[in-house]
């Protein structure tokens, strides 16, 4: 048989450990990211050090060691655990004769491959140009040709190949491109803001799924849609890979007992997300910032679960979320020996693929978001169809009854609605 799949580029991964207790975890992530960029990790090295060497990241001895090991393993690419300076990358490429990719570029590459919507594509492009801008330098000309000749990395990195050197895209062109993209993004986010405002006005509670990439957020959303939506066909994309979702999907979930809420699913997190990328994705993450309740989905079957929870917390802090109530949802319990679904305080152990788990999760969400809602009986004038339809749109109507003296409505009202309708309370 003829082998059709192109052979993956072999990559050697390495990092400097500044006495960081999470170093092993970061290296595991780096290996996963490398594979997500369609390369094969053939080996790895680390240097324990007090500080980073300014010009070369590693010390010289370590660089030679890496060069020899990588050559022995036929690696073509060297992937590093941190964001490096342009000078460090240049020097390491000269000394090792390998293509050097830092953690930031690796993440940007994966994001740019995964982006589907116009907004996501522009956001990634913006972050990428911002990464490139300080890295433009005439002295890189030789290097770029060298890189261009290095052929495809299997991971793509098309912006460097095809003879299009960074030099051709001079600073000014990039600066202009950045301005154009920012403008386009502004227009898109204004449209999104209008939609979000409409959702915010209507007092239907907003719940956002957050968490580490590949934890099962999209699967959880689909489970809830399957059980509790008339539009269960509006499923979102699920795949076993890092950053399958880059966009935000918003759906309305209607529970059997007349409760409904807005649910959003969005991009997953990972450690050391490049700052520009977080900045660019702020518009996408608006739903998370507007949420009344966050569901932090955690892959409980992953040995690095604790660090993943911390990572999510850090990214949330970075986008300015501090006090939003949260349910920690420990997913993939089917991979463990433990009984599920199981509620522990405000947390849950469950499996997103199990209908019973989904119902339990829905109940927990309901309990958390509706604590301050009050079941209220109202009597509206028969002629006041307007208020009735407002209630249907913006509150949780339990029953309505047209009688001679008016429309009898039983409804759950949000705290801010309780005053507004006080005239109608019976
Ligand atoms: N065994 C098991 N796999 C799950 C469960 N939930 C999600 N997955 C799998 O985990 C992978 C990532 O799921 P996805 O929902 O796309 O994760 P997201 O990145 O957080 O949106 C997919 O292969 C899912 O099928 C679960 O409860 N049990
Ligand atoms: Mg997803």
Short mmCIF file of N, CA and C and ligand atoms in Angstrom, two decimals, residues 212-219 236-239 241 243-247 249 265-268, ligand 2:
data_model
loop_
_atom_site.label_atom_id
_atom_site.label_comp_id
_atom_site.label_asym_id
_atom_site.label_seq_id
_atom_site.Cartn_x
_atom_site.Cartn_y
_atom_site.Cartn_z
N UNK A 212 -10.33 24.37 30.86
CA UNK A 212 -9.18 23.96 30.08
C UNK A 212 -9.62 23.40 28.73
N UNK A 213 -8.79 23.54 27.74
CA UNK A 213 -9.13 22.98 26.44
C UNK A 213 -9.24 21.46 26.51
N UNK A 214 -10.22 20.91 25.81
CA UNK A 214 -10.46 19.46 25.76
C UNK A 214 -11.06 18.86 27.04
N UNK A 215 -11.55 19.70 27.94
CA UNK A 215 -12.12 19.19 29.19
C UNK A 215 -13.52 18.60 29.00
N UNK A 216 -14.21 19.03 27.93
CA UNK A 216 -15.55 18.51 27.68
C UNK A 216 -16.63 19.58 27.76
N UNK A 217 -16.26 20.84 27.54
CA UNK A 217 -17.24 21.93 27.59
C UNK A 217 -18.29 21.77 26.49
N UNK A 218 -17.81 21.55 25.26
CA UNK A 218 -18.75 21.46 24.14
C UNK A 218 -19.64 20.22 24.28
N UNK A 219 -19.06 19.13 24.77
CA UNK A 219 -19.87 17.92 24.99
C UNK A 219 -20.95 18.19 26.03
N UNK A 236 -23.01 21.82 19.02
CA UNK A 236 -21.74 22.48 18.73
C UNK A 236 -20.66 21.43 18.46
N UNK A 237 -19.55 21.89 17.94
CA UNK A 237 -18.48 21.00 17.47
C UNK A 237 -17.68 20.41 18.64
N UNK A 238 -17.53 19.08 18.60
CA UNK A 238 -16.77 18.39 19.65
C UNK A 238 -15.65 17.62 19.00
N UNK A 239 -14.45 17.73 19.52
CA UNK A 239 -13.40 16.87 19.01
C UNK A 239 -12.30 16.70 20.04
N UNK A 241 -9.28 17.23 20.58
CA UNK A 241 -8.05 17.95 20.24
C UNK A 241 -8.00 19.28 20.98
N UNK A 243 -8.06 23.06 21.51
CA UNK A 243 -8.64 24.22 20.84
C UNK A 243 -9.53 23.86 19.65
N UNK A 244 -10.40 22.87 19.84
CA UNK A 244 -11.37 22.56 18.79
C UNK A 244 -12.32 23.74 18.59
N UNK A 245 -12.66 24.41 19.68
CA UNK A 245 -13.58 25.55 19.64
C UNK A 245 -12.81 26.85 19.82
N UNK A 246 -12.97 27.77 18.89
CA UNK A 246 -12.37 29.09 19.11
C UNK A 246 -13.42 30.18 19.20
N UNK A 247 -14.64 29.85 18.85
CA UNK A 247 -15.69 30.87 18.83
C UNK A 247 -16.60 30.68 20.02
N UNK A 249 -20.37 30.01 21.21
CA UNK A 249 -21.70 29.58 20.79
C UNK A 249 -22.68 29.86 21.91
N UNK A 265 -20.71 28.55 25.22
CA UNK A 265 -19.54 27.68 25.18
C UNK A 265 -18.48 28.42 24.39
N UNK A 266 -17.25 28.39 24.85
CA UNK A 266 -16.25 29.19 24.14
C UNK A 266 -14.88 28.55 24.14
N UNK A 267 -13.90 29.31 23.71
CA UNK A 267 -12.53 28.81 23.59
C UNK A 267 -11.99 28.29 24.93
N UNK A 268 -11.23 27.21 24.87
CA UNK A 268 -10.63 26.66 26.09
C UNK A 268 -9.34 27.36 26.43
MG1 LIG B 2 -15.08 22.97 22.70
#
